[in-house]
PDB file of C-alpha atoms in Angstrom:
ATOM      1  CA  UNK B   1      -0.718 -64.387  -7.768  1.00  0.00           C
ATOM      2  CA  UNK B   2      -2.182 -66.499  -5.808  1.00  0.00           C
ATOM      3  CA  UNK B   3      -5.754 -68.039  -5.553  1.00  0.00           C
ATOM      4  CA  UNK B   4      -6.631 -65.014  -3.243  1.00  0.00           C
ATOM      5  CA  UNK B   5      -5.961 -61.666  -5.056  1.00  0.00           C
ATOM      6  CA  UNK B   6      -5.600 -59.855  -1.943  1.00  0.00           C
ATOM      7  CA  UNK B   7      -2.111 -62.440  -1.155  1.00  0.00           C
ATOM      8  CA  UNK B   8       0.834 -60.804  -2.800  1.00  0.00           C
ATOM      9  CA  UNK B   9       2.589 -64.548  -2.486  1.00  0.00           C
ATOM     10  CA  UNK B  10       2.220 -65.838  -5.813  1.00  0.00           C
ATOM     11  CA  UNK B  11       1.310 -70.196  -6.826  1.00  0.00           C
ATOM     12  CA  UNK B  12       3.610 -72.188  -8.620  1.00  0.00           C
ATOM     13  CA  UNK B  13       2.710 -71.397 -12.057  1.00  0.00           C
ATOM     14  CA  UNK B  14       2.345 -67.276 -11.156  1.00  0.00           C
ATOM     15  CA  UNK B  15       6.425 -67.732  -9.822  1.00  0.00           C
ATOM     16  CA  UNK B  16       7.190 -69.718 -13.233  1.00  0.00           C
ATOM     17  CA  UNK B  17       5.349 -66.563 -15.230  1.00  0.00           C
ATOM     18  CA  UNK B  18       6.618 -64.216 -13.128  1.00  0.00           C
ATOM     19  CA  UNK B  19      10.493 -66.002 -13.864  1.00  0.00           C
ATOM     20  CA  UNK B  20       9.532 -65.858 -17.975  1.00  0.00           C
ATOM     21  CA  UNK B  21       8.689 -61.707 -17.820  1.00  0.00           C
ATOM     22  CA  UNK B  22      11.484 -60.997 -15.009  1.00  0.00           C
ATOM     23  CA  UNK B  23      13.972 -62.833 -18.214  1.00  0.00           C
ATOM     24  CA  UNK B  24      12.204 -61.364 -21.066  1.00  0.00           C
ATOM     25  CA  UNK B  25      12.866 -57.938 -19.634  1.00  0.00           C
ATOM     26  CA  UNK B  26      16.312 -59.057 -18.457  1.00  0.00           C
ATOM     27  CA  UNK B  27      17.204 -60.019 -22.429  1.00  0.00           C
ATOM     28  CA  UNK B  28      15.792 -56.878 -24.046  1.00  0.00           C
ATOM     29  CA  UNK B  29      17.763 -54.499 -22.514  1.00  0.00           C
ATOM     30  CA  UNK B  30      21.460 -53.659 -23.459  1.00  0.00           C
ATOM     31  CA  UNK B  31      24.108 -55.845 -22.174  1.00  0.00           C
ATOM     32  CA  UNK B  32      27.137 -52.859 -22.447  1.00  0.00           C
ATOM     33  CA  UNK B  33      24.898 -50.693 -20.275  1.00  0.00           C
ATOM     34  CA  UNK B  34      24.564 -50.956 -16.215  1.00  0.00           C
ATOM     35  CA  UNK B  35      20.991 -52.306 -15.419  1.00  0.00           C
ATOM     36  CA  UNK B  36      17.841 -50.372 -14.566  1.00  0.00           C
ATOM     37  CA  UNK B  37      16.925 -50.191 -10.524  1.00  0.00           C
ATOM     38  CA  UNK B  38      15.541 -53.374  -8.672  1.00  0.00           C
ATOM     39  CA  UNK B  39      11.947 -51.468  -8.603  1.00  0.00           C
ATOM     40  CA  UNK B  40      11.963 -50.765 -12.183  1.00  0.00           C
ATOM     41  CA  UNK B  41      12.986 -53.996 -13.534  1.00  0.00           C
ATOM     42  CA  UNK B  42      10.084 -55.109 -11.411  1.00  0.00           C
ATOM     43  CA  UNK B  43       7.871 -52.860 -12.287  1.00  0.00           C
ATOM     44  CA  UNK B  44       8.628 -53.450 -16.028  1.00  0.00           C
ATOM     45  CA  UNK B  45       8.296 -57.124 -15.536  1.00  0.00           C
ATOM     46  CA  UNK B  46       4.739 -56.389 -13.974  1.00  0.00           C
ATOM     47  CA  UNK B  47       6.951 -59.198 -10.761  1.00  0.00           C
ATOM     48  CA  UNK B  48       6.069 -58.546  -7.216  1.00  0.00           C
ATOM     49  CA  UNK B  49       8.936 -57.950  -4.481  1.00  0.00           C
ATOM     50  CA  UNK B  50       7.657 -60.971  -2.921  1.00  0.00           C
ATOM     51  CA  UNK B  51       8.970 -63.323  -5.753  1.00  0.00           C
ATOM     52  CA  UNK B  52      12.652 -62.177  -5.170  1.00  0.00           C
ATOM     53  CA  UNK B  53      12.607 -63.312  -1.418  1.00  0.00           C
ATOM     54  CA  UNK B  54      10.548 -66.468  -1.974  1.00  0.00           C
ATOM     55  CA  UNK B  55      12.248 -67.665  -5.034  1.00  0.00           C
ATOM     56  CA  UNK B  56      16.371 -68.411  -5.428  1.00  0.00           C
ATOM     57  CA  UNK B  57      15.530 -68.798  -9.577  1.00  0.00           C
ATOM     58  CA  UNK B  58      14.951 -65.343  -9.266  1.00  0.00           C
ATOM     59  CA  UNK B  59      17.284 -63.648  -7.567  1.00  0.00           C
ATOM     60  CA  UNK B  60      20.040 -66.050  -9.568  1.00  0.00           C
ATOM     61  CA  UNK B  61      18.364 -64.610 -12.617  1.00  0.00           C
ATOM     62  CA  UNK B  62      19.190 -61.222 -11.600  1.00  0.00           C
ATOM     63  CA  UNK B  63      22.403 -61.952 -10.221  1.00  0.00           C
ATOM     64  CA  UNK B  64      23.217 -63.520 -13.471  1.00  0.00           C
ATOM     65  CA  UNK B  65      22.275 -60.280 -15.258  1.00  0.00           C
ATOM     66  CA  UNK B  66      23.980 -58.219 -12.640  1.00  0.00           C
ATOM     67  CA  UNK B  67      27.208 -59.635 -12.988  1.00  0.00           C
ATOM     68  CA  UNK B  68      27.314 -60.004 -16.929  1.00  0.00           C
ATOM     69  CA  UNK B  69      26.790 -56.157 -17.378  1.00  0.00           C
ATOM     70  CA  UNK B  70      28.887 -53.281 -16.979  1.00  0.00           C
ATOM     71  CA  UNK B  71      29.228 -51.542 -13.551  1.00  0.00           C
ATOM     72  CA  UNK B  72      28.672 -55.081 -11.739  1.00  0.00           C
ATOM     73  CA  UNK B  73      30.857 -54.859  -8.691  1.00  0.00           C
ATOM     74  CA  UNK B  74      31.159 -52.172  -6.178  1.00  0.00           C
ATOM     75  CA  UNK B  75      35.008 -51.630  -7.136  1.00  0.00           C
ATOM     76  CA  UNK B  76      33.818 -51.055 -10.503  1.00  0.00           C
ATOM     77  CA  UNK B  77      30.845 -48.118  -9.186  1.00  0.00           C
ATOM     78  CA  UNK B  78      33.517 -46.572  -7.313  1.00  0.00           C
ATOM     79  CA  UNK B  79      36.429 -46.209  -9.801  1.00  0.00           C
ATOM     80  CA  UNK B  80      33.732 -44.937 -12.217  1.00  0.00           C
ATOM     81  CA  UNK B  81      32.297 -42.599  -9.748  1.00  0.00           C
ATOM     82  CA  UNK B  82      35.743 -41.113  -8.491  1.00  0.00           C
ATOM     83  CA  UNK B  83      36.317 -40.613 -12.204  1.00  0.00           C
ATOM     84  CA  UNK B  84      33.513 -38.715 -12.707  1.00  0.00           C
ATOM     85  CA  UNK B  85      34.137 -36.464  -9.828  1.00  0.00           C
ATOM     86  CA  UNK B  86      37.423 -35.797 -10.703  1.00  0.00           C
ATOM     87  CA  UNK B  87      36.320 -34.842 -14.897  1.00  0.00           C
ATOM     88  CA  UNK B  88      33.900 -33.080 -13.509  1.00  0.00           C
ATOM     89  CA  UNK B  89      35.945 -30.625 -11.495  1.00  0.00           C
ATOM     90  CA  UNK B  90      38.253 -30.109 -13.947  1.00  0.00           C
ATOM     91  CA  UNK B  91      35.817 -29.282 -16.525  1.00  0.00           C
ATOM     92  CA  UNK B  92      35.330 -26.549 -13.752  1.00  0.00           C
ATOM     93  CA  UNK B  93      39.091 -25.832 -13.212  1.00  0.00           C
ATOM     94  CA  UNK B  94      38.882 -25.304 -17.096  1.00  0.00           C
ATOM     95  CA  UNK B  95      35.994 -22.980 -17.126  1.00  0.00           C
ATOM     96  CA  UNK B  96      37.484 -20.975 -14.593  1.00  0.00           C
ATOM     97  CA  UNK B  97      41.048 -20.713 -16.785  1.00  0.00           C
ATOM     98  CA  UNK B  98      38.761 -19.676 -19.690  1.00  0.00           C
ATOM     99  CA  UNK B  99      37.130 -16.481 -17.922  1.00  0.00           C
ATOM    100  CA  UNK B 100      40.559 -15.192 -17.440  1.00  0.00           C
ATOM    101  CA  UNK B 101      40.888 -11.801 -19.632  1.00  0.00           C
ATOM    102  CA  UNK B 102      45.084 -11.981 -19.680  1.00  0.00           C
ATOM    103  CA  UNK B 103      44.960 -15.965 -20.696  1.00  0.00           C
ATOM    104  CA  UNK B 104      48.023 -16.445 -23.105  1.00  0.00           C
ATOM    105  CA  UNK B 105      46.927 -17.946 -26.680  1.00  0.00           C
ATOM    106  CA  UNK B 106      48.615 -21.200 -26.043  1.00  0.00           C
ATOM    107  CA  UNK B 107      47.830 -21.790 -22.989  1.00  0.00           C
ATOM    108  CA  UNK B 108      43.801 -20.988 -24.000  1.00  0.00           C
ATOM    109  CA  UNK B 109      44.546 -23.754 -27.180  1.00  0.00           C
ATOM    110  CA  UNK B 110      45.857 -26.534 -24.527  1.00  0.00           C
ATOM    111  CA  UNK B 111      42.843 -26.002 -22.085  1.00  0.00           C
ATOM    112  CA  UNK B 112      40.189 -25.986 -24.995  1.00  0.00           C
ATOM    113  CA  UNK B 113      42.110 -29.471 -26.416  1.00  0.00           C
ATOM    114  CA  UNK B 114      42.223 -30.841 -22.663  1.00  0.00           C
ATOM    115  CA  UNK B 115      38.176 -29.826 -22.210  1.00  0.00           C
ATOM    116  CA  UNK B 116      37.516 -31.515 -25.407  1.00  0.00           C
ATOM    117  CA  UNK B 117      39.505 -34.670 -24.351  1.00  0.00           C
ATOM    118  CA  UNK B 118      37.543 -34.805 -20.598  1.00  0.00           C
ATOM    119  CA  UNK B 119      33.941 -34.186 -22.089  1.00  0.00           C
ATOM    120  CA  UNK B 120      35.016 -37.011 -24.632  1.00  0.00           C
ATOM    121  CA  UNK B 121      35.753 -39.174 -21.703  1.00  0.00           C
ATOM    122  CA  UNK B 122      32.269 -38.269 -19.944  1.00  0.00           C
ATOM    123  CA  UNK B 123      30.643 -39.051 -22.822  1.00  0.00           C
ATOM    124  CA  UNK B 124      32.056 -42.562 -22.791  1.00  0.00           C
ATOM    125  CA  UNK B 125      30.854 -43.008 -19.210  1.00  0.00           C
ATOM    126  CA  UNK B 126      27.268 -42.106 -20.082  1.00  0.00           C
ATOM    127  CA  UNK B 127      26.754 -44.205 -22.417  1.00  0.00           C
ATOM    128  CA  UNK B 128      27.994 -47.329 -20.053  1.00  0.00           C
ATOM    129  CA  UNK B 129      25.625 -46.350 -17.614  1.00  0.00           C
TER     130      UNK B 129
END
């Protein structure tokens, strides 16, 4: 921070210190998984708000991280999201076919396959995000 403690706006060298824990946090973290929230990147980084509006190094540093990562555009969010919703109700479809008393054997042994395949599948998304 500054020379007053009390001034959130931080000096030259507290931006340059701020940029060096802002990357170190940046680098530790997985590069196949979608990043943390703005305010806990921050917060990890021990950076003020401040520095991201006052300083372009920073917010090309996160755009850099942003964009490397998995889940980095809004298309991306989406299709993943609509996936999700769509596994996720027929995981319920499934569990609805399964309370059936009459259910025929084979049909039973193609729902239990097809529920193994979509929890597979969620799986897979979890771990990119």
């Amino acid at each position: 921070m500054s020379q007053d403690r009390n001034d959130p706006v931080p000096g030259p060298h507290e931006a340059d210190d701020a940029l060096v824990r802002l990357e170190d946090v940046l680098l530790a973290l997985p590069y196949d998984r979608a990043l943390p929230d703005l305010d806990e990147l921050l917060r990890r980084a021990d950076v003020h708000h401040d520095v991201l509006r006052r300083d372009e190094r920073a917010r090309k540093l996160l755009h850099e991280a942003i964009v490397a990562r998995p889940l980095a555009t809004l298309d991306v969010v989406q299709r993943v999201r609509t996936e999700v919703e769509l596994l996720t109700l027929e995981v319920e479809v499934l569990t609805d076919r399964f309370a059936r008393p009459e259910l025929d054997p084979a049909v039973l042994h193609h729902a239990t396959e097809r529920l193994r395949e979509v929890r597979r599948r969620l799986d897979e998304l979890r771990t990119e995000l």
